[in-house]
Coordinates of C-alpha atoms in Angstrom, one line a residue:
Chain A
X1 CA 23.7 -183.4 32.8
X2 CA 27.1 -185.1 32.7
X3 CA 28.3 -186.3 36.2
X4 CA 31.8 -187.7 36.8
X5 CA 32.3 -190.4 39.7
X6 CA 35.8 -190.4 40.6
X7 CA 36.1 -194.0 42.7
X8 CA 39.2 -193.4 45.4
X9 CA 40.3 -196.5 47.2
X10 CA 43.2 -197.4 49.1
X11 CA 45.3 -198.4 45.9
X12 CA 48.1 -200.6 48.2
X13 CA 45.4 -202.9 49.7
X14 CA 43.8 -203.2 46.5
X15 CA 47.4 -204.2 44.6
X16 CA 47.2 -206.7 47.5
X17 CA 43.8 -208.5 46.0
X18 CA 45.0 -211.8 43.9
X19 CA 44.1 -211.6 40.6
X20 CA 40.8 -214.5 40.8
X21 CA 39.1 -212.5 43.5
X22 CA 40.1 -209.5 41.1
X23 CA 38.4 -210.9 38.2
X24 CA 35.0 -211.1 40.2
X25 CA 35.8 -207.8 41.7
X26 CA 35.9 -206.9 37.5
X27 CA 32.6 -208.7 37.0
X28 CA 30.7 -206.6 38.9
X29 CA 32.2 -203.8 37.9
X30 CA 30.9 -204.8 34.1
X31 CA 27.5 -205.6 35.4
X32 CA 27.1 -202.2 37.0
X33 CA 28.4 -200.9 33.4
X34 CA 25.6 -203.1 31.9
X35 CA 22.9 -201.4 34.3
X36 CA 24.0 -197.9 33.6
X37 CA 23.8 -198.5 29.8
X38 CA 20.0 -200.0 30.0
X39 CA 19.1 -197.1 31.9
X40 CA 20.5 -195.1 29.1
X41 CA 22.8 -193.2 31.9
X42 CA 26.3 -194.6 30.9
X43 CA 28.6 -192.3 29.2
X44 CA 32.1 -193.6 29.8
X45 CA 34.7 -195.2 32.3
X46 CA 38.2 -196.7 32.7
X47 CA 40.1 -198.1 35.7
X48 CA 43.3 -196.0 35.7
X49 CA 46.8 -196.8 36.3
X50 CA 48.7 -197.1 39.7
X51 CA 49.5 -193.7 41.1
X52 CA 53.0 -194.3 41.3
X53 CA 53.4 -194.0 37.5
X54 CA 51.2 -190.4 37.5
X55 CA 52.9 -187.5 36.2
X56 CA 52.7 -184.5 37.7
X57 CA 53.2 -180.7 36.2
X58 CA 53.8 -178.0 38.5
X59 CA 54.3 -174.6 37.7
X60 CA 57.3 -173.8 40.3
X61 CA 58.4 -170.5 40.9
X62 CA 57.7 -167.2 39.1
X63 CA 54.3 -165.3 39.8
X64 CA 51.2 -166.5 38.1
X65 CA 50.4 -162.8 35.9
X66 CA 47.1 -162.2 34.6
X67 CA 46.4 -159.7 31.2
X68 CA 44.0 -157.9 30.2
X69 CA 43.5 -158.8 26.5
X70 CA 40.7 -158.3 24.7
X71 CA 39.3 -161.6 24.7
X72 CA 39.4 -161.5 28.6
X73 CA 41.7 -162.5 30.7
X74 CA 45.1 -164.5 29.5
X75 CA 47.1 -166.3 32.3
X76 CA 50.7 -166.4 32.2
X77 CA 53.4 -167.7 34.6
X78 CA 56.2 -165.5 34.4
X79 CA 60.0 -166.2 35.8
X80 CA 58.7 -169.5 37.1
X81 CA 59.4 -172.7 35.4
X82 CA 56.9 -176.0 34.7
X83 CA 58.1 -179.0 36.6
X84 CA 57.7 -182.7 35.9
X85 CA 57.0 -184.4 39.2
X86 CA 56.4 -188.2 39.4
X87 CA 52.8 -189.5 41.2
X88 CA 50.0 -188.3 41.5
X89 CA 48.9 -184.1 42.2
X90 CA 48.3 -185.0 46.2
X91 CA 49.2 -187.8 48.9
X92 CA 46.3 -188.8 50.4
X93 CA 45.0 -191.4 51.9
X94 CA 42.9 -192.9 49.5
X95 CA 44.0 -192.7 45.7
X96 CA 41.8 -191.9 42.4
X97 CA 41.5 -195.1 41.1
X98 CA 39.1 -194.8 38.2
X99 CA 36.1 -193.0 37.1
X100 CA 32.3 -193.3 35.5
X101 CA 31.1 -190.3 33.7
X102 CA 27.2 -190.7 33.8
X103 CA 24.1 -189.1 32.9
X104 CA 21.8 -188.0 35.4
X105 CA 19.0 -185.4 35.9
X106 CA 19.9 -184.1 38.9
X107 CA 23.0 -184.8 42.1
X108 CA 20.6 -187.0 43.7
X109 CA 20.1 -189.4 40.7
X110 CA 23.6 -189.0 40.4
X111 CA 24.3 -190.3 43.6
X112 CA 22.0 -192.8 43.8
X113 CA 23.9 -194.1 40.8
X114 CA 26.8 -194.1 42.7
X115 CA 25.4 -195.9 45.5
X116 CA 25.2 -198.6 43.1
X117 CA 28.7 -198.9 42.1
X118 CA 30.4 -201.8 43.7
X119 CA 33.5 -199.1 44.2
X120 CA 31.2 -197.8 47.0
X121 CA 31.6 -201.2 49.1
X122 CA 35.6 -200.5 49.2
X123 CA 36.2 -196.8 48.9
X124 CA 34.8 -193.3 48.6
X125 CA 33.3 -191.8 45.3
X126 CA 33.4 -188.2 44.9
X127 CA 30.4 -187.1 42.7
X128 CA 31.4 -183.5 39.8
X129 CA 28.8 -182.5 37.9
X130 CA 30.4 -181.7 34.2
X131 CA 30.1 -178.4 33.1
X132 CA 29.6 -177.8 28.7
X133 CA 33.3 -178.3 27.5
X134 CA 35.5 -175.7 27.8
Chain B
X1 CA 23.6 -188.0 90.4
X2 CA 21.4 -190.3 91.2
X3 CA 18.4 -187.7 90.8
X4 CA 20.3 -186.1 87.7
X5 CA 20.0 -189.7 86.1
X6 CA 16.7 -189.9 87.0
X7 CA 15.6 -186.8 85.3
X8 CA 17.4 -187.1 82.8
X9 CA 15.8 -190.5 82.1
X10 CA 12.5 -189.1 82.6
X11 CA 13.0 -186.8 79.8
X12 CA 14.3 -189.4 77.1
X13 CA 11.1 -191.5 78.4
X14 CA 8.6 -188.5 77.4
X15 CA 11.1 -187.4 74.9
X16 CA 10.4 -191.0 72.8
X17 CA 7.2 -192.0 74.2
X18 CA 5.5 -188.2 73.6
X19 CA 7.5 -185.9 71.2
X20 CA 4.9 -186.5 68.4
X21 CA 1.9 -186.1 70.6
X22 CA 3.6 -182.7 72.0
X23 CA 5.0 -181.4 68.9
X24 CA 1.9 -182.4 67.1
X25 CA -0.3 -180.8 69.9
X26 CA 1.7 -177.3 70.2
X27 CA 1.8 -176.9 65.9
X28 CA -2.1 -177.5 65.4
X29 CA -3.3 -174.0 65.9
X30 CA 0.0 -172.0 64.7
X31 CA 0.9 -174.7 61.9
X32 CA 4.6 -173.5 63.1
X33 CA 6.5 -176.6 63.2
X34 CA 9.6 -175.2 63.8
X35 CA 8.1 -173.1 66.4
X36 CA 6.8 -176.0 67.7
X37 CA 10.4 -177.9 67.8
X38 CA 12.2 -175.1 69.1
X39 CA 10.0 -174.3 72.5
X40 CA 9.8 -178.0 73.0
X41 CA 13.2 -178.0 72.5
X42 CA 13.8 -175.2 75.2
X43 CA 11.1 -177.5 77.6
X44 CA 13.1 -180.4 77.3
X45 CA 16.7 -177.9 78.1
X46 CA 14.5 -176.5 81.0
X47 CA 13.9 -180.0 82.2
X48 CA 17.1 -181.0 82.6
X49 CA 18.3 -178.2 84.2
X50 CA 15.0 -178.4 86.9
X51 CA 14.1 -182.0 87.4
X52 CA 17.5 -182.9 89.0
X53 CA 16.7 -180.3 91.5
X54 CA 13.2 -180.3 92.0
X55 CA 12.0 -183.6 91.2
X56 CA 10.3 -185.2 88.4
X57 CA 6.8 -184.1 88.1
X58 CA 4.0 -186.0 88.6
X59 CA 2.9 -185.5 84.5
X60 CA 6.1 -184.6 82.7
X61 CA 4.0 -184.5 79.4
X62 CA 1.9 -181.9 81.1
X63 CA 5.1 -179.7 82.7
X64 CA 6.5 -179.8 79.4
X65 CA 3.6 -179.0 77.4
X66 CA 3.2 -175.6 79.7
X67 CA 6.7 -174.3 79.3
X68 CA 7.1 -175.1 75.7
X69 CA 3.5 -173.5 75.4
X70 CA 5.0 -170.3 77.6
X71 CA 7.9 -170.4 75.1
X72 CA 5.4 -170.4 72.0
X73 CA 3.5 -167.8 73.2
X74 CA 6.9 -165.7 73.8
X75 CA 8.0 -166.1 70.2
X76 CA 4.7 -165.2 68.6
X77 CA 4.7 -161.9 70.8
X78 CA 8.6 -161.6 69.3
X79 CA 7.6 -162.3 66.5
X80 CA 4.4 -160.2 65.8
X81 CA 4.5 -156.8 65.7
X82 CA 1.5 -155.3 64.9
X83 CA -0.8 -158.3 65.2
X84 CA 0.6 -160.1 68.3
X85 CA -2.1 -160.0 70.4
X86 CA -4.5 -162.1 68.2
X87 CA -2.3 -165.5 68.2
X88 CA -1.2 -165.7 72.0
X89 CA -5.4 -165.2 72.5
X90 CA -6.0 -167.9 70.6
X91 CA -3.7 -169.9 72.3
X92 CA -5.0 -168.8 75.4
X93 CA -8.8 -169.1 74.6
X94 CA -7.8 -172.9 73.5
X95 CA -5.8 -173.7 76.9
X96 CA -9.0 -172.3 78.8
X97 CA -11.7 -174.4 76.6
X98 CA -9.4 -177.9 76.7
X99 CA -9.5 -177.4 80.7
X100 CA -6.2 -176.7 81.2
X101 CA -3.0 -178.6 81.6
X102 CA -4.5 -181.5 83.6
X103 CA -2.5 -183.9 81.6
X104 CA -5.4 -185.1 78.9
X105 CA -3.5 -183.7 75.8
X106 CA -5.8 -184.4 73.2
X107 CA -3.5 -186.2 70.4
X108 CA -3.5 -184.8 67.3
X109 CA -0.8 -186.8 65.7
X110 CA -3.2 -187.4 63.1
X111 CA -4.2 -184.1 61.9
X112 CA 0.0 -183.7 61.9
X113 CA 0.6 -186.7 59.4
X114 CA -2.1 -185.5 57.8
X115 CA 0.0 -182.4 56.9
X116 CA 3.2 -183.9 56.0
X117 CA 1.5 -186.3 53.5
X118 CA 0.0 -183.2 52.2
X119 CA -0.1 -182.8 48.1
X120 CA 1.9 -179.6 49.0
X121 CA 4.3 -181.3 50.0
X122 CA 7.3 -182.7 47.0
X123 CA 6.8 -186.6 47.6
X124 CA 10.5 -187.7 48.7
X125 CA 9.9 -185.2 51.7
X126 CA 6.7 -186.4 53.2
X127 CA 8.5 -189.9 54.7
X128 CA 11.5 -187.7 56.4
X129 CA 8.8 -184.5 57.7
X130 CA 7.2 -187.3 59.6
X131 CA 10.5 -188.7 61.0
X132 CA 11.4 -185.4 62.0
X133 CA 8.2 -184.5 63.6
X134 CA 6.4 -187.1 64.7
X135 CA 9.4 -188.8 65.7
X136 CA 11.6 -186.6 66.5
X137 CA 14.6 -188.1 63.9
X138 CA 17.4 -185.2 63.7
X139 CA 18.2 -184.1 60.3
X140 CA 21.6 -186.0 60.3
X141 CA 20.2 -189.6 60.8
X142 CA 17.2 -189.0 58.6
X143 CA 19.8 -187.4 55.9
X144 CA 22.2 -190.9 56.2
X145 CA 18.3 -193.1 55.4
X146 CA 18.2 -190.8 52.5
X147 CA 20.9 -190.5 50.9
X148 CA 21.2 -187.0 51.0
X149 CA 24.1 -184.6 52.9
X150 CA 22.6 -183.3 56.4
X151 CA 23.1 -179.8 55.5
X152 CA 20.7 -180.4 52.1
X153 CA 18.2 -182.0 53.8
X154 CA 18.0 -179.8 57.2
X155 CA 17.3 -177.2 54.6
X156 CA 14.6 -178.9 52.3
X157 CA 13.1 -179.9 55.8
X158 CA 12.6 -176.5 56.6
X159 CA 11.8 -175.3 53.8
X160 CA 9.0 -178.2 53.7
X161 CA 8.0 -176.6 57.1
X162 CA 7.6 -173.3 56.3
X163 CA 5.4 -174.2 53.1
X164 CA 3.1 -175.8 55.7
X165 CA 2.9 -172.8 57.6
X166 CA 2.3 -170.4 55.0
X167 CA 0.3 -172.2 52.4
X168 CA -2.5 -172.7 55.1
X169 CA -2.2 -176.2 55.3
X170 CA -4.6 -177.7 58.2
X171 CA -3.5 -179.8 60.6
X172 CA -6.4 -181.7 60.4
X173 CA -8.2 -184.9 59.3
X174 CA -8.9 -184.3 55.7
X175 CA -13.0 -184.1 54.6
X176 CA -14.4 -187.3 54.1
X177 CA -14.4 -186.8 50.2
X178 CA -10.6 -186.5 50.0
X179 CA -9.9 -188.9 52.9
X180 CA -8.7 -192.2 50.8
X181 CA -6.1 -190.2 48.6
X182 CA -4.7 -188.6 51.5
X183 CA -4.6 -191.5 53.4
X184 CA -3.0 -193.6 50.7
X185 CA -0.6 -190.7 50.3
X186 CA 0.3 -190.9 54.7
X187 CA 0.7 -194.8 54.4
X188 CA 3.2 -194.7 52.1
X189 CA 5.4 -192.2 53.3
X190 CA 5.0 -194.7 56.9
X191 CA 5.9 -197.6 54.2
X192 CA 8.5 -195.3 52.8
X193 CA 9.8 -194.8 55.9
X194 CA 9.9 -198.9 56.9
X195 CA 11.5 -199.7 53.1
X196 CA 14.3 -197.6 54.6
X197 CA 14.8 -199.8 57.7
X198 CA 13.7 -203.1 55.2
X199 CA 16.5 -202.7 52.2
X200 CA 18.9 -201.2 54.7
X201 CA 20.3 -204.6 56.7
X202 CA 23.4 -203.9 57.7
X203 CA 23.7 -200.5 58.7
X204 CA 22.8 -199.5 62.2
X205 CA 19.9 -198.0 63.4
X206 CA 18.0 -198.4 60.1
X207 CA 16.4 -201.6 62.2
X208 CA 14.4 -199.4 64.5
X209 CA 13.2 -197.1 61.4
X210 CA 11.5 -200.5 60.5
X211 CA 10.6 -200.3 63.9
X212 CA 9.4 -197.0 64.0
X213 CA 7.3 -197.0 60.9
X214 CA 5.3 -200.3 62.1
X215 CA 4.8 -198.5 65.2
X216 CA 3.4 -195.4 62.8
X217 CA 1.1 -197.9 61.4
X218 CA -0.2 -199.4 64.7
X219 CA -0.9 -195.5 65.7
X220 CA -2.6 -195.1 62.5
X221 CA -5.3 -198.2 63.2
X222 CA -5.9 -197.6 66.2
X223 CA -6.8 -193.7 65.5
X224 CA -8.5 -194.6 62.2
X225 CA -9.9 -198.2 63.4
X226 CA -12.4 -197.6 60.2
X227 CA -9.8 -197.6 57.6
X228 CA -8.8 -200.9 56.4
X229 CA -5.6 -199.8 54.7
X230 CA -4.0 -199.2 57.8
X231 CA -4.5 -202.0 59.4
X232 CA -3.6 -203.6 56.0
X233 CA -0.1 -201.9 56.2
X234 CA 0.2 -203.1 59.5
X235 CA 0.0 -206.5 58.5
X236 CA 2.1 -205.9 55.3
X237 CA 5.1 -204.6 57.7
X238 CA 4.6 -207.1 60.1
X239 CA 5.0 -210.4 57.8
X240 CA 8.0 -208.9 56.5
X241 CA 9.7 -207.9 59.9
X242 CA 8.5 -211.4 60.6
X243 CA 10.8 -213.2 58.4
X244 CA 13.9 -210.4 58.7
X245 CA 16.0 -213.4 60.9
X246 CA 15.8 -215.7 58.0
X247 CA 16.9 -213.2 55.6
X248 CA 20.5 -213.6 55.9
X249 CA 22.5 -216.8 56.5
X250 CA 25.1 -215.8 59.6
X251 CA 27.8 -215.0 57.3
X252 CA 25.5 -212.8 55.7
X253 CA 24.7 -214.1 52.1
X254 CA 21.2 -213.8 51.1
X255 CA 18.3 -216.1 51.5
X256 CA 15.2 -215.7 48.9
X257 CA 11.9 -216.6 50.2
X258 CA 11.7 -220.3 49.0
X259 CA 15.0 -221.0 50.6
X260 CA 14.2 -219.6 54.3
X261 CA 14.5 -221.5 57.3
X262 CA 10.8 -221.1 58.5
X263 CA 11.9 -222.1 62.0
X264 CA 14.0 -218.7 62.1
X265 CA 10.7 -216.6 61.5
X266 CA 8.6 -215.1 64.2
X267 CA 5.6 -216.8 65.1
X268 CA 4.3 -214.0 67.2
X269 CA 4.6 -211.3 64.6
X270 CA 3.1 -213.7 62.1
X271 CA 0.3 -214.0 64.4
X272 CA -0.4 -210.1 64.7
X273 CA 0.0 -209.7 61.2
X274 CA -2.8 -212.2 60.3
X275 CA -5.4 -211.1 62.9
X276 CA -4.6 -207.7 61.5
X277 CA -5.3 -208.7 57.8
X278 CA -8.4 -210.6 59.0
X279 CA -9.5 -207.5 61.0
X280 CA -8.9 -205.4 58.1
X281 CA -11.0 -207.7 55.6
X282 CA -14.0 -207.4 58.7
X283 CA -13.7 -203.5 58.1
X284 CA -14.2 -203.8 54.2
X285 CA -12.9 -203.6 50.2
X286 CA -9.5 -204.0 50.1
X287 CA -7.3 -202.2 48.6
X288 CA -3.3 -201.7 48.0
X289 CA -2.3 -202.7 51.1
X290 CA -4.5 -205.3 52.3
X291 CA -4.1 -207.0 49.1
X292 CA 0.0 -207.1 49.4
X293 CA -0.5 -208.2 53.0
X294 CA -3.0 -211.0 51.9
X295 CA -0.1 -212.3 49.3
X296 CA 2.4 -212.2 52.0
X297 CA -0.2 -214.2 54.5
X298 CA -0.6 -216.6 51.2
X299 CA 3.4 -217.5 51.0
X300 CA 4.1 -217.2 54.9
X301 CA 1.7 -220.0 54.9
X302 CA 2.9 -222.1 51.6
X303 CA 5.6 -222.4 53.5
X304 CA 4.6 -223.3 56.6
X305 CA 2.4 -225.9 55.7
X306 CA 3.3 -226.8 52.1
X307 CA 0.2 -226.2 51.0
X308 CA 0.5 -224.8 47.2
X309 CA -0.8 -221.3 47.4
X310 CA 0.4 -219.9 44.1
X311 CA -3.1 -220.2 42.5
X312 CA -4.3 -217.6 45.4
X313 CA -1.3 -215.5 45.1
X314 CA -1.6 -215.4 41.1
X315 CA -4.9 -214.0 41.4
X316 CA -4.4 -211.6 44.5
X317 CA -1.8 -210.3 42.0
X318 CA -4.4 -210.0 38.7
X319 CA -6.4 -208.4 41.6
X320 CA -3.8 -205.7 42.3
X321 CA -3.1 -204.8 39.1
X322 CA -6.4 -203.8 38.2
X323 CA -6.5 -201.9 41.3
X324 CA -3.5 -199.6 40.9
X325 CA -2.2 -200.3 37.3
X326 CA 1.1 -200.5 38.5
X327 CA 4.2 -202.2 36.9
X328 CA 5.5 -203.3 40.3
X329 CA 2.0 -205.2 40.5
X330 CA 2.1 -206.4 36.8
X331 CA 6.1 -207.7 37.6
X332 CA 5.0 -209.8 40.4
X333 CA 1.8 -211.1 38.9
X334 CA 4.2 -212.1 36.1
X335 CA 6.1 -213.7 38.6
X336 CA 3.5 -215.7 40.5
X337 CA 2.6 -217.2 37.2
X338 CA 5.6 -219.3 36.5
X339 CA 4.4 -221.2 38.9
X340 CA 0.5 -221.8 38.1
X341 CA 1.3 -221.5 34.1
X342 CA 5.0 -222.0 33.6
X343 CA 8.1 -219.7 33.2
X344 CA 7.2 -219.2 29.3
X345 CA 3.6 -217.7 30.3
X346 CA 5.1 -215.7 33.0
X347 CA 7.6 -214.2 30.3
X348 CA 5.0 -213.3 27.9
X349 CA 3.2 -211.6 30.4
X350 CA 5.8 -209.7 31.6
X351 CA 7.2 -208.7 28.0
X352 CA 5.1 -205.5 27.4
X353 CA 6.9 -204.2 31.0
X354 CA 10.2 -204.4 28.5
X355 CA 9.0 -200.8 26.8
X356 CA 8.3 -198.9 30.1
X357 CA 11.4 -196.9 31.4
X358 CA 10.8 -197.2 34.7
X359 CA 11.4 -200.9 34.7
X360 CA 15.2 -200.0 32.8
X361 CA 16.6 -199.2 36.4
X362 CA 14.2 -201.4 38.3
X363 CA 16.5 -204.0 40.1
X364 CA 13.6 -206.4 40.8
X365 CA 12.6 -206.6 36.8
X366 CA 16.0 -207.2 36.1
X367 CA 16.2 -210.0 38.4
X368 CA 12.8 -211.6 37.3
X369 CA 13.6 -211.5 34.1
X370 CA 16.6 -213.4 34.6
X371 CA 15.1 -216.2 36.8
X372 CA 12.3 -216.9 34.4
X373 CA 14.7 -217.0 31.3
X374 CA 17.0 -218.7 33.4
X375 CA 14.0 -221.4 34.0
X376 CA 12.8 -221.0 30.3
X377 CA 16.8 -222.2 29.4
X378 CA 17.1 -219.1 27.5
X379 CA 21.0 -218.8 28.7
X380 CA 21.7 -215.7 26.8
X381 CA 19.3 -213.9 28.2
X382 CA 19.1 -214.7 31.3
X383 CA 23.0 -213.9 31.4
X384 CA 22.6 -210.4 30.3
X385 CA 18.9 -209.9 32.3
X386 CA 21.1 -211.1 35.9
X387 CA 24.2 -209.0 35.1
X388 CA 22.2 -206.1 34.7
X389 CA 20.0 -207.1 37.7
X390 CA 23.6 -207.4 39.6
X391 CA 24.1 -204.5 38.6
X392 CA 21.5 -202.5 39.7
X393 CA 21.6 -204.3 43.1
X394 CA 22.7 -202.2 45.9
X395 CA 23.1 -204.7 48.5
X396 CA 25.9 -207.0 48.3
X397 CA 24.3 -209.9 49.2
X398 CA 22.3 -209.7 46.7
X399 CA 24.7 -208.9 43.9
X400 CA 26.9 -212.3 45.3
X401 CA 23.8 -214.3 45.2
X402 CA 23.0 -213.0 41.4
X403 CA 26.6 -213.5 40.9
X404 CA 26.7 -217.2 41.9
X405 CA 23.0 -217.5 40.3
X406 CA 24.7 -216.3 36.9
X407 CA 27.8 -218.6 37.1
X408 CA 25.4 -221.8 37.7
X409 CA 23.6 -221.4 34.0
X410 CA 24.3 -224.2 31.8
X411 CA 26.7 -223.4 29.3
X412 CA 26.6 -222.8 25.8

């Protein structure tokens, strides 16, 4: 099974860390990238840009209308329009700062992964398991 | 207020010093656990409402023992419908033939652990039945050692509870023929219980688990003073807790073993641990745990008197290995050897571990590996074996210290 770690952190205080204590900050990031892949459990992961550049969409407006077809049900926002909002979907304290997608058996290897991550010294990691695609 | 304190002092005392014995005591005829919790529970509620106003009694143990007992006995009859009767008898018939409540509460903390190290019961939930039970951990704390949300683990606790009720599990000593794998299988959910409080530095109250589970072990000797491997576990936990202040430096970075300050360690525990070991090798054969506590007397006292003990740890280690077959085992012996043979020999001995899977996520193998290439001078390797190691490690400490161990190889 897939899981997703999706490291928060409080993005200000870490624009705040200069960038040599960064780069070892990086460095264990790769080694716990390196452990992951020996153990056959990494999948993918990127660091992801400030929230402040985020995009948004928003359906605004209109009533969210849902038909009957005969594939099943087809959703369709009608009268509303879609808006283009800059940052990210929610304030909150702590932004989504990057993710892992791992493999795991179970949530509990999957969060003893994620007690591994160096992210969990700094922030909070929220643990998804990944459903098949779509 | 005064008096209030008092009682209420009274009943933390017996709450730490005899929750085991009484819980253990009121589940060993009904194997109900949680019935057991809950009327001891209620006794201890009844106390604090009572005491303050009467008094403490002479034998709180015994007072509480008779109301959770009147408790018990209320929800069996709630319980039961058609075969009520038969239980409370029992009960009864075993309060008459045990003399009453005259304080002597036999202990049967034994039979308890017995139970939760039971083959029934799933592995990873023997270490945190007996925190709950014999110790009297709450589901939230034990959940935190764990790793696991409260709500998940108050679940698979009860769950683990009710299994021992129905599956007619005894609280009991097991028969002599199947008393060394169950008793392996109770000491190491007790050393379970003390890795938590070992690996966990920082964090609080993980120090008294430590605590806790080297008391365990002490209870466990002195019940079953003709088991060796008890008083082998002792001895195991106690050279380790023995060295704990040397561990860190006070800004917290991380101190290996050869690198301690020996004056930080405590004689005292040191002490107890070695008349523990030597009591243990009076009883007889060693096994697991006598032989890991007779490696830790063999460094504890390389370096306290520079005496080179590596030969005697090197074979302990061959020793241990043919005893349990274990990677771990085969990892350290490995170890040890780079110093009797060289870091070369240790590698080649260690090179067959590189095809098992366990060893893949195994922080310590990763950070062998990477010391004895390291001393070997293979730098490539040894990079790639301490990044991996680094990241495997959960402490931070110990990922700056493999950090700065990694930045020190020569370069290219």
């Amino acid at each position: 099974m897939h899981y997703m770690l999706m490291l928060y952190a409080r993005e200000a205080e870490g624009l705040k860390i200069p960038p040599e204590q960064m780069a070892r900050v990086m460095e264990d990031m790769g080694a716990y990238q390196a452990a992951l892949e020996k153990a056959d459990a990494f999948v993918m992961t990127a660091p992801l840009d400030r929230t402040r550049n985020a995009r948004t969409l928003r359906p605004r407006g209109g009533e969210i209308k849902v038909a009957q077809g005969a594939d099943g049900p087809a959703f369709s926002n009608e009268g509303g329009e879609l808006q283009v909002v800059s940052g990210p979907y929610a304030d909150t304290l702590e932004q989504l700062g990057g993710f892992f997608i791992i493999e795991a058996a179970d949530m509990d290897e999957a969060v003893a992964w994620a007690r591994q991550c160096p992210a969990a010294q700094w922030g909070s990691i929220e643990i998804r398991a990944m459903k098949p695609g779509f | 207020m005064r008096e209030a304190d008092e009682a209420r002092h009274a009943a933390e005392r017996v709450a730490r010093d005899s929750y085991g014995r009484l819980v253990a005591y009121l589940s060993a005829r009904t194997r109900d656990l949680a019935g057991a919790e809950d009327a001891l529970g209620e006794a201890f509620a009844t106390a604090l409402r009572i005491w303050p106003i009467e008094g403490v009694p002479q034998n709180p143990d015994a007072w509480l023992l008779t109301v959770a007992r009147r408790r018990q006995t209320d929800q069996l009859r709630r319980r039961g419908t058609q075969r009520a009767g038969e239980p409370t008898l029992m009960l009864l018939a075993d309060e008459t033939a045990e003399g009453g409540d005259d304080g002597d509460i036999p202990d049967r903390r034994l039979g308890l652990m017995f139970a939760c190290a039971h083959p029934a019961i799933e592995r990873g939930l023997r270490a945190p039945l007996i925190l709950q039970t014999l110790l009297g951990f709450n589901a939230i704390d034990i959940a935190a050692a764990f790793l696991i949300p409260p709500a998940t683990m108050g679940q698979r606790l009860v769950r683990a509870k009710t299994r021992l009720r129905d599956a007619g599990i005894p609280f009991a000593i097991p028969p002599r023929a199947e008393m060394a794998e169950r008793l392996e299988a109770v000491l190491d959910a007790v050393y379970a219980i003390y890795g938590k409080g070992w690996s966990e530095w920082e964090e609080d109250g993980k120090e008294s688990m430590a605590g806790e589970a080297i008391w365990l072990g002490q209870l466990l000797a002195r019940l079953l003073p003709d088991a060796p491997e008890a008083l082998g576990l002792v001895a195991l936990m106690g050279f380790a807790e023995a060295r704990r202040p040397a561990r860190r430096t006070a800004d917290g970075a991380y101190v290996p073993l050869e690198a301690q300050d020996v004056a930080l360690w405590n004689d005292s525990l040191i002490r107890q641990a070695n008349d523990a070991l030597r009591q243990a090798n009076g009883v007889g054969l060693s096994g697991r745990y006598q032989l890991e506590a007779a490696i830790q007397s063999a460094h504890v006292h390389r370096r306290l008197t520079g005496n080179d003990t590596w030969p005697a740890i090197t074979a302990l280690y061959a020793h241990l290995v043919r005893l349990t077959g274990s990677p771990v085992a085969q990892l350290n012996h490995a170890a040890a050897l780079a110093h009797t043979e060289g870091a070369e020999a240790a590698l080649a001995a260690i090179a067959p571990l590189s095809d098992d899977r366990r060893m893949q996520s195994y922080q310590p193998y990763w950070a062998t590996l990477g010391h004895l290439h390291a001393e070997a001078g293979h730098r490539a390797e040894a990079h790639e074996a301490l990044t991996v190691a680094m990241g495997l490690a959960t402490d931070p400490a110990v990922r700056a210290y493999l950090q700065q161990k990694r930045r020190a190889l020569p370069a290219d």
